[in-house]
mmCIF file of C-alpha atoms in Angstrom:
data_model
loop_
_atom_site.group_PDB
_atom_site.id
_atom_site.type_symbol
_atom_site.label_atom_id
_atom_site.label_comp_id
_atom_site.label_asym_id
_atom_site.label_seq_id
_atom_site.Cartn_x
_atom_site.Cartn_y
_atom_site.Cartn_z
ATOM 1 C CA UNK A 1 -184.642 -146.688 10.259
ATOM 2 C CA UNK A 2 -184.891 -149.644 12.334
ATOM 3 C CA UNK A 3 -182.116 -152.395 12.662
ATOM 4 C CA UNK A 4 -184.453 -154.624 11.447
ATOM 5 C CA UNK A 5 -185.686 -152.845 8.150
ATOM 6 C CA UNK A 6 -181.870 -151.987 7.777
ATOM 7 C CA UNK A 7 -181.030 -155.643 7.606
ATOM 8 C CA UNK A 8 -184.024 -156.223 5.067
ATOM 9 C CA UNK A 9 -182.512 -153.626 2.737
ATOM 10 C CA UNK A 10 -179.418 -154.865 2.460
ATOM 11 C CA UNK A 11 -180.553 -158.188 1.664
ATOM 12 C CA UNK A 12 -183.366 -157.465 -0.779
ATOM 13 C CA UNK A 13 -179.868 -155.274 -2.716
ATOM 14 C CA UNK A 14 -177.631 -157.942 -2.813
ATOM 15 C CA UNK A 15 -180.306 -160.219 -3.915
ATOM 16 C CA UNK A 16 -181.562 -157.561 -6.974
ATOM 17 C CA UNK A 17 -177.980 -155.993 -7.612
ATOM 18 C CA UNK A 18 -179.734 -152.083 -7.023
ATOM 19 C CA UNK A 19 -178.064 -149.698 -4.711
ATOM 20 C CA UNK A 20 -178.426 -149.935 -0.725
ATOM 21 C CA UNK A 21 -179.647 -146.555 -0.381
ATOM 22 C CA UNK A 22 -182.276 -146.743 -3.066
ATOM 23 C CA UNK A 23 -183.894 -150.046 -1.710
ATOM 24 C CA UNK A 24 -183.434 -148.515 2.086
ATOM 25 C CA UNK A 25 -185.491 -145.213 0.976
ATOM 26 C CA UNK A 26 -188.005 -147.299 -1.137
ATOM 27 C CA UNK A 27 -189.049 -149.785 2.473
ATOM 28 C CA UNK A 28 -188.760 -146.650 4.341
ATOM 29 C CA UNK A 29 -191.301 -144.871 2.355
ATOM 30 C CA UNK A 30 -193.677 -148.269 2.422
ATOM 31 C CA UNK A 31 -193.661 -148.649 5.800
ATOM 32 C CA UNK A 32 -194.813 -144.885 6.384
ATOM 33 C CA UNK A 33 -197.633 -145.117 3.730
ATOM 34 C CA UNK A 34 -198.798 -148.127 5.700
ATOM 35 C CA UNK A 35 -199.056 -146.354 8.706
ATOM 36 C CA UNK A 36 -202.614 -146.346 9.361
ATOM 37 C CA UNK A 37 -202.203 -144.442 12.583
ATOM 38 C CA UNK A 38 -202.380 -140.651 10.930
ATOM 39 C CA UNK A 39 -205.431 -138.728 11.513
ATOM 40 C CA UNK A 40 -206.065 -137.404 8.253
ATOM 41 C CA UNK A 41 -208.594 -134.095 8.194
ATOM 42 C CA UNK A 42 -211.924 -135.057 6.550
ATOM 43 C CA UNK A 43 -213.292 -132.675 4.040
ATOM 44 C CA UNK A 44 -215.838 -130.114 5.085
ATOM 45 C CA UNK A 45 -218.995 -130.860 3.788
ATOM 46 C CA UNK A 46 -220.582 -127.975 1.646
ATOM 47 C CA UNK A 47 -222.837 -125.554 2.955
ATOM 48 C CA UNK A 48 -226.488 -125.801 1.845
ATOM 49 C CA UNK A 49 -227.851 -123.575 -1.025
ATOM 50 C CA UNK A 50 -229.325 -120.799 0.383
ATOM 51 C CA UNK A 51 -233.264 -120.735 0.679
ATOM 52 C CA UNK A 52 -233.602 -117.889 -1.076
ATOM 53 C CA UNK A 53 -231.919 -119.365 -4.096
ATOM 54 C CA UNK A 54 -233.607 -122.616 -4.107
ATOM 55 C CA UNK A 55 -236.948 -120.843 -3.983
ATOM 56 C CA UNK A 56 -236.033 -118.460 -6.637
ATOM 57 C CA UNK A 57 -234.971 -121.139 -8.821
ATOM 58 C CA UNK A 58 -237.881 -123.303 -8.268
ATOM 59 C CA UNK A 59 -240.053 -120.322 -9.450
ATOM 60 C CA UNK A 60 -238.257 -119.688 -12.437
ATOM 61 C CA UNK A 61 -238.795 -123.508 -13.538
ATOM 62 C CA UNK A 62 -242.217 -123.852 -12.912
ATOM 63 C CA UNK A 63 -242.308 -120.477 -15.016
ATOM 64 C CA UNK A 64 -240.728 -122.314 -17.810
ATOM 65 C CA UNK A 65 -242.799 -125.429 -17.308
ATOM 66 C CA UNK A 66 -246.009 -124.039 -17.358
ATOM 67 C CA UNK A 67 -244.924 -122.218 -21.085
ATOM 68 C CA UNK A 68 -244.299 -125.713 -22.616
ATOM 69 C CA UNK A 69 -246.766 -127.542 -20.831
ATOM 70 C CA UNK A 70 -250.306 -127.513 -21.961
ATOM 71 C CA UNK A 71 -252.452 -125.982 -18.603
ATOM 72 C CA UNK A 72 -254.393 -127.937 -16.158
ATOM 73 C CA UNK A 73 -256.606 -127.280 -13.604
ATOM 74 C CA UNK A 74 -254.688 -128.538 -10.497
ATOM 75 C CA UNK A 75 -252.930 -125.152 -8.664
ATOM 76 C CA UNK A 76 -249.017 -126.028 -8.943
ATOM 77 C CA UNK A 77 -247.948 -127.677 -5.985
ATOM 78 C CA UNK A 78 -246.072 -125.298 -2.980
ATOM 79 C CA UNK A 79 -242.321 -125.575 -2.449
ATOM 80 C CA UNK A 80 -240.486 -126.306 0.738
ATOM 81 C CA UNK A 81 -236.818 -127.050 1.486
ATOM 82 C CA UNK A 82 -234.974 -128.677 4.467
ATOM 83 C CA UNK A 83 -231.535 -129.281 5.634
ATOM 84 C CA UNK A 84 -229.895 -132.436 7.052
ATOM 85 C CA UNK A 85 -231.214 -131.566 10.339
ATOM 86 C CA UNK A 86 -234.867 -130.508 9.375
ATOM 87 C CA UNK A 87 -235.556 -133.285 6.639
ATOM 88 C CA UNK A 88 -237.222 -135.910 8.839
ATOM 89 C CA UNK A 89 -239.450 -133.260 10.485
ATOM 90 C CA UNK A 90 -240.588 -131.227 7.560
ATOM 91 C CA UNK A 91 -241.399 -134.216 5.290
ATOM 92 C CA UNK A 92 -243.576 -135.705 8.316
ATOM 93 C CA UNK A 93 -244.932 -132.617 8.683
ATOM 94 C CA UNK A 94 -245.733 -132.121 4.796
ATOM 95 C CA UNK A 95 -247.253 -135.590 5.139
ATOM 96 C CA UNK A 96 -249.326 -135.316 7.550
ATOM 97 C CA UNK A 97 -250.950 -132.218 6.269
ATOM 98 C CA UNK A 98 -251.530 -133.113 2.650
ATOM 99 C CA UNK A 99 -252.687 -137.039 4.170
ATOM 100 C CA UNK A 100 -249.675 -138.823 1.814
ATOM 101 C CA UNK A 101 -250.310 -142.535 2.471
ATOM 102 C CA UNK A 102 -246.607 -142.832 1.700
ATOM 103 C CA UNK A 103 -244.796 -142.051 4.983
ATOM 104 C CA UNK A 104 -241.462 -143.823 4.377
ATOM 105 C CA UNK A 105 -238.539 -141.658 3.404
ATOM 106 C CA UNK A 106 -236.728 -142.134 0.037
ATOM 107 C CA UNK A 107 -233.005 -142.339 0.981
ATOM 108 C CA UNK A 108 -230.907 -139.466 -0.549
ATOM 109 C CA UNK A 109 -233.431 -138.272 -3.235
ATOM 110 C CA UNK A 110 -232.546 -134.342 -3.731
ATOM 111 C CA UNK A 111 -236.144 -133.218 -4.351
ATOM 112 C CA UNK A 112 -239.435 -135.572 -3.642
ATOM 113 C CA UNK A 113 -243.165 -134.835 -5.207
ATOM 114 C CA UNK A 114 -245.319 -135.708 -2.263
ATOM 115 C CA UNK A 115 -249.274 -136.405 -3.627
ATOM 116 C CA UNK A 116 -252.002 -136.526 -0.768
ATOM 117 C CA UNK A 117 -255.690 -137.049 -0.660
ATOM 118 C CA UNK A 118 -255.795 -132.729 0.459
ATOM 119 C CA UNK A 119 -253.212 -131.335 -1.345
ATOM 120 C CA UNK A 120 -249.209 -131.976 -2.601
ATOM 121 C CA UNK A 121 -246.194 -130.327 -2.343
ATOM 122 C CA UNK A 122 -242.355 -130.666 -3.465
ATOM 123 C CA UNK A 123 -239.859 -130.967 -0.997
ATOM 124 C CA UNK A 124 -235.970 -130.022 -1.449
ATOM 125 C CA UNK A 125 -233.073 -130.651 0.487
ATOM 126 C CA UNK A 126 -230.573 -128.323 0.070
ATOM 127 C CA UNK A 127 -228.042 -129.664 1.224
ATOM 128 C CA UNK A 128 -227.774 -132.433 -1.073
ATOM 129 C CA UNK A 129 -228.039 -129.907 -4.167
ATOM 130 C CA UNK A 130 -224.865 -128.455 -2.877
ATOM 131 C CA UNK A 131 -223.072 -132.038 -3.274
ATOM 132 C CA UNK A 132 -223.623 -132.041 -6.659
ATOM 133 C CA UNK A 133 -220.324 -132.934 -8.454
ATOM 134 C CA UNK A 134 -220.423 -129.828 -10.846
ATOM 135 C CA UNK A 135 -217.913 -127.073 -11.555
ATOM 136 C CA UNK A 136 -219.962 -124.192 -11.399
ATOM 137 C CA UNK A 137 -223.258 -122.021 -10.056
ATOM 138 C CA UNK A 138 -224.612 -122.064 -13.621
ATOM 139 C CA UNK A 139 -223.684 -125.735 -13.958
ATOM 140 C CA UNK A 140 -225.447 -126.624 -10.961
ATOM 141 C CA UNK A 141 -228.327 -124.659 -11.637
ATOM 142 C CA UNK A 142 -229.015 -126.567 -14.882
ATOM 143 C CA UNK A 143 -228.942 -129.656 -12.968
ATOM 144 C CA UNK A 144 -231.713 -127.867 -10.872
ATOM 145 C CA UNK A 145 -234.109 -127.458 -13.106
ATOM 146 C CA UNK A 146 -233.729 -130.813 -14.786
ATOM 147 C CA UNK A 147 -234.392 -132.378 -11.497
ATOM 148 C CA UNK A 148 -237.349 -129.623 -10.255
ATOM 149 C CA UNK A 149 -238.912 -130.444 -13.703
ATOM 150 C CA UNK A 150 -238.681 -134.262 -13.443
ATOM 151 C CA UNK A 151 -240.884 -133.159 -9.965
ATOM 152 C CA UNK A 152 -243.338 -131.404 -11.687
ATOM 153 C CA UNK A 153 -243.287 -134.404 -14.533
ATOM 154 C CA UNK A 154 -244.799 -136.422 -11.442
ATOM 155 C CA UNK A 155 -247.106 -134.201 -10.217
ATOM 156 C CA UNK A 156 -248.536 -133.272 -14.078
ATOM 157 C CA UNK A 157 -248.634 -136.511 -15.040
ATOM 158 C CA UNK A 158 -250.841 -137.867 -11.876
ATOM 159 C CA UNK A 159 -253.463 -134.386 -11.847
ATOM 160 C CA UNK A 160 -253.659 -134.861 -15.635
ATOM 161 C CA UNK A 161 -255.149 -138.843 -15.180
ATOM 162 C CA UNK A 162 -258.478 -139.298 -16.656
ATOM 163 C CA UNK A 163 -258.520 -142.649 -15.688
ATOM 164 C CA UNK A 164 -256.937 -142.614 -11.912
ATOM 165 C CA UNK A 165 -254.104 -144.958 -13.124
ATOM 166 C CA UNK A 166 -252.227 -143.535 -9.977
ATOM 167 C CA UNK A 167 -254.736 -145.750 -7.282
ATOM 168 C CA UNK A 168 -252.351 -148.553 -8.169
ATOM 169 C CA UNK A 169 -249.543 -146.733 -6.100
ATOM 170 C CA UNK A 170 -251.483 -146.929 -2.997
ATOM 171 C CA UNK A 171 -250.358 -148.903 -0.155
ATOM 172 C CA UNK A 172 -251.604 -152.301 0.649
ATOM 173 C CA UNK A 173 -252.869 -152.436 -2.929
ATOM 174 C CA UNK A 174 -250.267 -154.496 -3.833
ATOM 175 C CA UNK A 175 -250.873 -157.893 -5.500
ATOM 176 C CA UNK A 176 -248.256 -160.240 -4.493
ATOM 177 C CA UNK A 177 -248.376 -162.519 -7.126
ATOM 178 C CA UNK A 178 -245.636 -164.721 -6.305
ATOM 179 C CA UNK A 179 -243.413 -164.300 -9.776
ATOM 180 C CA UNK A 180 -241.790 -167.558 -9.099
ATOM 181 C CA UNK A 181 -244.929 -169.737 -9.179
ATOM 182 C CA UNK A 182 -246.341 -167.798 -12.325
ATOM 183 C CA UNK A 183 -242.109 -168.765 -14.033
ATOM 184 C CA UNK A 184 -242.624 -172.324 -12.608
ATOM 185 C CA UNK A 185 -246.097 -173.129 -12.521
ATOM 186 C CA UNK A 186 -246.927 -171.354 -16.279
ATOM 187 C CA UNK A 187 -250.103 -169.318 -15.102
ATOM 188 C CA UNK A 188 -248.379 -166.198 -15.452
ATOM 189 C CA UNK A 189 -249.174 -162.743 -12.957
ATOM 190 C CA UNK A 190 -252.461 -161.608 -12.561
ATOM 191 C CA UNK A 191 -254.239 -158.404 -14.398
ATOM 192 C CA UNK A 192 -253.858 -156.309 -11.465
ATOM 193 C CA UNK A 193 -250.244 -157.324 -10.394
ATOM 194 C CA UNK A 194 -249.617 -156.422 -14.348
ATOM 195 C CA UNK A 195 -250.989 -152.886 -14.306
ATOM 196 C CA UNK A 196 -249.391 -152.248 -10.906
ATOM 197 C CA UNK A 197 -245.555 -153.465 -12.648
ATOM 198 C CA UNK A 198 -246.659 -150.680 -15.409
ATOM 199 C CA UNK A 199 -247.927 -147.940 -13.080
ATOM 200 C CA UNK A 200 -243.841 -148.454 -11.151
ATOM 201 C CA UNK A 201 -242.283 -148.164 -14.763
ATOM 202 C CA UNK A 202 -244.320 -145.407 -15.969
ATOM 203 C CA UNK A 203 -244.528 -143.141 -12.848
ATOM 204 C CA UNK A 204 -241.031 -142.766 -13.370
ATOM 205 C CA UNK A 205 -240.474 -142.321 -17.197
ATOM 206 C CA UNK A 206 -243.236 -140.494 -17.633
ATOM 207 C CA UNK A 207 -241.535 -137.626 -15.001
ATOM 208 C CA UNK A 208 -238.224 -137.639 -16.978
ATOM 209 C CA UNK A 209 -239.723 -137.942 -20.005
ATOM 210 C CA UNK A 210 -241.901 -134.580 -19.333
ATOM 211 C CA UNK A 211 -238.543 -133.220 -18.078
ATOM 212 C CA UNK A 212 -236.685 -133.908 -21.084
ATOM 213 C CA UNK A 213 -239.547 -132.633 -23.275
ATOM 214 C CA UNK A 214 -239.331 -129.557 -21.173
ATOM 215 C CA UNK A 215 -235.228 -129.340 -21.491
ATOM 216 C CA UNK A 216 -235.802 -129.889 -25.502
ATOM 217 C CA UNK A 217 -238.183 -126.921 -26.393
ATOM 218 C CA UNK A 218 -236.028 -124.615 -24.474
ATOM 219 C CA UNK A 219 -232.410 -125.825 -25.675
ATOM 220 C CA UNK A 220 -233.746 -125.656 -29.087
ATOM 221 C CA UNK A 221 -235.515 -122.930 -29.748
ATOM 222 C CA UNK A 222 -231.983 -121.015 -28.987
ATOM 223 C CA UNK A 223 -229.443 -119.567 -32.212
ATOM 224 C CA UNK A 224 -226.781 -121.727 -31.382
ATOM 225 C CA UNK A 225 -228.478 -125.225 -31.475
ATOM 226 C CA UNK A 226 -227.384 -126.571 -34.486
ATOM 227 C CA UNK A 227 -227.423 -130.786 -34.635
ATOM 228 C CA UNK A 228 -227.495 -130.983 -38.251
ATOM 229 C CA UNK A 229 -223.221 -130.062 -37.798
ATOM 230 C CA UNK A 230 -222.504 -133.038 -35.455
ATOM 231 C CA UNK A 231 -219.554 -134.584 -36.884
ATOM 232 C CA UNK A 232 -220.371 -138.005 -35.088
ATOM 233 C CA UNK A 233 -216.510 -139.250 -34.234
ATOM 234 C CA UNK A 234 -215.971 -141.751 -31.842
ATOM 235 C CA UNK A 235 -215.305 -139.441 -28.786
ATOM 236 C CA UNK A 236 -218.878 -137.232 -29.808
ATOM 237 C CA UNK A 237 -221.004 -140.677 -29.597
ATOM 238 C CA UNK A 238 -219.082 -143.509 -27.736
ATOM 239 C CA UNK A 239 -219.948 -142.191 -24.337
ATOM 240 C CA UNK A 240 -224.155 -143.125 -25.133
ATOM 241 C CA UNK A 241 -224.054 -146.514 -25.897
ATOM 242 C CA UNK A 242 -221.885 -146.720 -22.472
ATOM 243 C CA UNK A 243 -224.532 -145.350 -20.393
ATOM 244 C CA UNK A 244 -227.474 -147.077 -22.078
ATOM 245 C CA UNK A 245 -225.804 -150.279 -21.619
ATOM 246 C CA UNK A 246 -225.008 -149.425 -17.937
ATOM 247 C CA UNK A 247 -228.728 -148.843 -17.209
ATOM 248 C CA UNK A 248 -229.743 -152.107 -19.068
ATOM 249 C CA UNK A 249 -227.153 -153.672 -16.959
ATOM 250 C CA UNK A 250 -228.266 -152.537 -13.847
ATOM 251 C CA UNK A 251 -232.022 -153.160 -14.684
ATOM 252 C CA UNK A 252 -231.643 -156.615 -15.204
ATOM 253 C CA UNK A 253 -228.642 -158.155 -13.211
ATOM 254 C CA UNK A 254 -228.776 -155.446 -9.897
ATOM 255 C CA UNK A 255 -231.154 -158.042 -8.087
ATOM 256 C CA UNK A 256 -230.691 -161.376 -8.360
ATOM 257 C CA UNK A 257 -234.387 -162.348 -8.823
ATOM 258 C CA UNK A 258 -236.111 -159.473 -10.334
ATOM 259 C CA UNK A 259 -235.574 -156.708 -12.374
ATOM 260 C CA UNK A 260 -235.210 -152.847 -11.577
ATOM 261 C CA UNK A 261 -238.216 -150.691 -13.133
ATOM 262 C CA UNK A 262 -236.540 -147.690 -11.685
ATOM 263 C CA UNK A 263 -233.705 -148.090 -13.745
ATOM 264 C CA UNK A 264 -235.422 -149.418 -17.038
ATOM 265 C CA UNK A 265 -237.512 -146.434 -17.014
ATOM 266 C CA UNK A 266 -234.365 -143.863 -17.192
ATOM 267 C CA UNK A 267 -233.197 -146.356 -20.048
ATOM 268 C CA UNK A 268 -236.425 -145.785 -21.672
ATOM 269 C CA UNK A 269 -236.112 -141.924 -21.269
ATOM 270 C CA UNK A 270 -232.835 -141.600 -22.316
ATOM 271 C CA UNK A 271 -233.334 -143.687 -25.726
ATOM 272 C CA UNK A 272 -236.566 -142.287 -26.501
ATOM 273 C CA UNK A 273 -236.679 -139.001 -25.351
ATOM 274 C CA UNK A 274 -232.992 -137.464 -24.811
ATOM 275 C CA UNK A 275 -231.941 -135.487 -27.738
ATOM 276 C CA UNK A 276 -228.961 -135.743 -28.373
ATOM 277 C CA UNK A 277 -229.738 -139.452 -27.778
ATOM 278 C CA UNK A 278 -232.107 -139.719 -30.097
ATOM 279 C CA UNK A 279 -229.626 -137.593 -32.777
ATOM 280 C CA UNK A 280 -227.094 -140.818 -31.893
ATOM 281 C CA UNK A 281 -229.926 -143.336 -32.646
ATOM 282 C CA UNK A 282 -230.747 -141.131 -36.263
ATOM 283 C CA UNK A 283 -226.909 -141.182 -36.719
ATOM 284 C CA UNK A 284 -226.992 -144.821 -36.120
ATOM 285 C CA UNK A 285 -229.362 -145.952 -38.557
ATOM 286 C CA UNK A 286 -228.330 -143.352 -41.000
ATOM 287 C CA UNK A 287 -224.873 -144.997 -41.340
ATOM 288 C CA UNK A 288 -223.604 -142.091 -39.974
ATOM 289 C CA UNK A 289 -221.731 -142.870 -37.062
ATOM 290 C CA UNK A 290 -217.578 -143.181 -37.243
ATOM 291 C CA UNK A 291 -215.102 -145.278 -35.823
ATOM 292 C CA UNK A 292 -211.679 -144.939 -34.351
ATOM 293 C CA UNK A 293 -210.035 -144.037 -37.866
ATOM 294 C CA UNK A 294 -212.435 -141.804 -38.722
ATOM 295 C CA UNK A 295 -214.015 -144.553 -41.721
ATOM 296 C CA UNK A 296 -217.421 -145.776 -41.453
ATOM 297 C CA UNK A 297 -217.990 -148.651 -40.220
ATOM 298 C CA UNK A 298 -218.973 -151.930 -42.636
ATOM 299 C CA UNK A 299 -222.094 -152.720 -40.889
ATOM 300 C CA UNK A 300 -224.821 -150.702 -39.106
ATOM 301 C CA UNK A 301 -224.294 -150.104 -35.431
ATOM 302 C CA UNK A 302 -227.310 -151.052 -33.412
ATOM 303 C CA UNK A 303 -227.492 -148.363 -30.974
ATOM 304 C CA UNK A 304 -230.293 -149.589 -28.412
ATOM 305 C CA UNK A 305 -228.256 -152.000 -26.958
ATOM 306 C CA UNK A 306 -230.808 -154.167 -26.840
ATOM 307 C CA UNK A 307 -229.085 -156.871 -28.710
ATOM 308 C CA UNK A 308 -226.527 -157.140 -26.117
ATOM 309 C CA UNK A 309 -228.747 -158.822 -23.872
ATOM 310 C CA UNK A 310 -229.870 -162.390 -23.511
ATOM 311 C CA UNK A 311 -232.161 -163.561 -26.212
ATOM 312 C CA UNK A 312 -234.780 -164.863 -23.627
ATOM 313 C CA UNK A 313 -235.503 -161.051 -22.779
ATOM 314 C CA UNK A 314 -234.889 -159.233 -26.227
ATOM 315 C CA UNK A 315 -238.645 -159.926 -27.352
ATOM 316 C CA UNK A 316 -240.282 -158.710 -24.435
ATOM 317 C CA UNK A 317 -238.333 -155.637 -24.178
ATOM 318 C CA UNK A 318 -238.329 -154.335 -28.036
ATOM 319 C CA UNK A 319 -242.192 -155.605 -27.623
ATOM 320 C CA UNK A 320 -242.067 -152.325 -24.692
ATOM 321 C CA UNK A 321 -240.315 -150.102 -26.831
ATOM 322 C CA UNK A 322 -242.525 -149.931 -29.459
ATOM 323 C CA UNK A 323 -245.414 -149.509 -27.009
ATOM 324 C CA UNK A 324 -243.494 -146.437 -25.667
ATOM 325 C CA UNK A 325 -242.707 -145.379 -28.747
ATOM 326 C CA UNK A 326 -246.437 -144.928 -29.907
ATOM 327 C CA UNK A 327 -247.263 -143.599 -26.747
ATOM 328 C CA UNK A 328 -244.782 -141.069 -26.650
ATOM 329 C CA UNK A 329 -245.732 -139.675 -30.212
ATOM 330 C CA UNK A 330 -249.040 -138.996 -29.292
ATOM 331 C CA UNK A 331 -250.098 -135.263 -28.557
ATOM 332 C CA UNK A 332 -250.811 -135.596 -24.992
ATOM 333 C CA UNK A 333 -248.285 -138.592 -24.539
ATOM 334 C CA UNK A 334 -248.812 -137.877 -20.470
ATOM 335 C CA UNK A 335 -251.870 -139.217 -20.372
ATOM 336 C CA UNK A 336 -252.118 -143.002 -20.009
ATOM 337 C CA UNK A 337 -254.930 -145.526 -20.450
ATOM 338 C CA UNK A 338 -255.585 -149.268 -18.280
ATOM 339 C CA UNK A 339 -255.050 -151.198 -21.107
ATOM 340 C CA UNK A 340 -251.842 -149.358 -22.451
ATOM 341 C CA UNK A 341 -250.469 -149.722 -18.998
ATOM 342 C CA UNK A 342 -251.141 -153.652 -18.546
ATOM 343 C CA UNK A 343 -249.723 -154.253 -21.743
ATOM 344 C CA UNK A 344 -246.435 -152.564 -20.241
ATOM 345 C CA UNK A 345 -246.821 -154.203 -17.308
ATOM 346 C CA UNK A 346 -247.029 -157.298 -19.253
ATOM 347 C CA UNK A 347 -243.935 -156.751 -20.784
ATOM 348 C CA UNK A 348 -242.027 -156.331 -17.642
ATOM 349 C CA UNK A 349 -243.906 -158.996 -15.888
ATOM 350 C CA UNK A 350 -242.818 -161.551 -18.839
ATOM 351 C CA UNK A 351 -239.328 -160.636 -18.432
ATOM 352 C CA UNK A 352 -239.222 -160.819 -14.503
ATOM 353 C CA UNK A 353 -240.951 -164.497 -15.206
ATOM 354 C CA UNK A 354 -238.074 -165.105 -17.817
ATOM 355 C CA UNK A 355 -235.621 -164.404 -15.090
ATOM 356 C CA UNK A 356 -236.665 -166.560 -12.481
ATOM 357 C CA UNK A 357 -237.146 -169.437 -15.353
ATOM 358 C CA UNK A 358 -233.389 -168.640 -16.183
ATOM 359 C CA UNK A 359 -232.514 -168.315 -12.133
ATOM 360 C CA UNK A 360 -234.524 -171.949 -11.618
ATOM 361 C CA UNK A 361 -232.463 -173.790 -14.887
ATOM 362 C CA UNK A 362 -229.390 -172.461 -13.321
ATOM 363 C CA UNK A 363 -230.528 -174.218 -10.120
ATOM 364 C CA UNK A 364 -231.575 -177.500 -11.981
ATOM 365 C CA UNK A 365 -227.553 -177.949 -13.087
#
């Protein structure tokens, strides 16, 4: 120890009447933790899932799918894989082949549909399945085929179309309709800037929506899925209305001048479609939920969320859910008509305008 860190510790135990030797140890042990100078060794990173395995897996899914799924004509789509190294190459190379108008890479998205004018195809990258934060091979493989059936939620949902919704994905279609004019000005976005906001949204629910559907029938048909014995304590539910109001969060305060679709849609899926979800919304309205003593609560819970949000927006989004809600309890609740998906787009285009309203007031003060 240092003369001057000596000196320091004497002083510091005079002034707080504790023992030399405890002070000296306690400044000793702060000025090695603050020692930035050690080389700590990183963590390896894990080893990609073997080929072999991620094909095998992929096969068994798409067995699985095709069994819940009513059949269409489109062949199912072929499966590659990369690693870190071979990602950039095989995608262009997929891209090129199948003539995807979308060249730009999605950062860090484990598995990608890719649709082309001559073909598709889904591509994996192993090794960011390995990175998964689960405990176990038959942990992780369940997170597989959720994510390999969200894939094959894209690809059914666009070679199911009757009405080629999915043209209003293409590049350079898209209608920049400025959204702070249409706030300001009061002439609102256009048709086709509309039904391009609802073609974003719905691309993506639509996929985890088939995937959930998928992950239902299976889970219960089995012996031991019983929900009717939920006991719904605090620590069963409390976790639910935590994420939902995480994803509402991050739909409408992430950017500062717009909202996230991305996210909305996996709000959407989650409240609509999730089961055990939807069990928590039946609980909910059912009076059936309990609180930290174990006693009902006096009033209903309002599990949505919804109300948590500002009252400008409220409207416009329980407007969406009840058009998703119809939708979804059709028989063929994939398939999705122009004037179904302006009115979504609507509802997301009235709430991006409410923003910017709320954005320009703000500015006005």
């Amino acid at each position: 120890m240092n003369a001057k860190l000596e000196e320091e510790a004497r002083k510091l135990s005079e002034e707080k009447g504790l023992p030399f030797e405890y002070v000296k140890q306690m400044l000793e042990f702060a000025e090695r933790a603050a020692d930035n100078s050690i080389d700590f060794p990183e963590l390896p990173k894990p080893r990609p899932i073997p080929e072999n395995t991620v094909i095998l897996w992929a096969e068994e899914a798409s067995e699985l799918f095709k069994q819940i799924m009513s059949p269409i004509s489109t062949p199912f789509p072929p499966v590659y894989t990369s690693t870190a190294s071979s990602y950039s190459r095989t995608r262009k190379k997929i891209v090129k082949n199948i003539g995807c108008p979308h060249t730009e890479e999605p950062p860090d998205s484990i598995m990608e549909y890719i649709h082309g004018e001559n073909g598709n195809a889904i591509l994996i990258r192993r090794e960011l399945i390995a990175d998964l934060p689960v405990h176990s091979e038959h942990e992780l493989h369940i997170h597989f085929e959720h994510f390999f059936w969200h894939e094959l939620g894209h690809f059914y949902a666009i070679n199911a179309e009757t009405d080629n919704i999915h043209r209003y994905n293409a590049p350079g279609l898209v209608d920049d309709s400025p959204v702070y004019d249409a706030a300001i000005d009061g002439c609102g976005l256009s048709s086709k800037r509309r039904k391009q906001e609802g073609y974003w949204f719905w691309q993506e629910f639509i996929a985890e929506v088939i995937a959930n559907h998928v992950s239902y029938t299976i889970r219960s048909s089995g012996d031991s899925y019983h929900p009717e014995l939920i006991d719904w304590t605090v620590d069963v539910w409390g976790g639910i209305p935590e994420q939902l109001c995480n994803l509402l969060d991050e739909t409408f305060f992430y950017y500062p001048s717009t909202l996230d679709e991305y996210t909305l849609a996996h709000y959407f899926a989650k409240l609509l479609t999730d089961d055990f979800t939807m069990l928590y919304v039946k609980a909910a309205n059912e009076c059936k939920l309990k609180i930290h003593s174990g006693a009902y609560p006096d009033e209903k819970i309002e599990p949505t969320c919804i109300s948590d949000l500002p009252d400008d927006f409220q409207p416009h989004i329980w407007r969406l859910h009840e058009i998703l809600l119809k939708q979804f309890n059709k028989e063929q609740f994939w398939l999705m008509d122009e004037d179904t998906l302006k009115k979504i787009g609507s509802c997301i285009g009235d709430m991006m305008i409410e923003k910017v309203k709320e954005m320009a007031s703000w500015d006005e003060k």
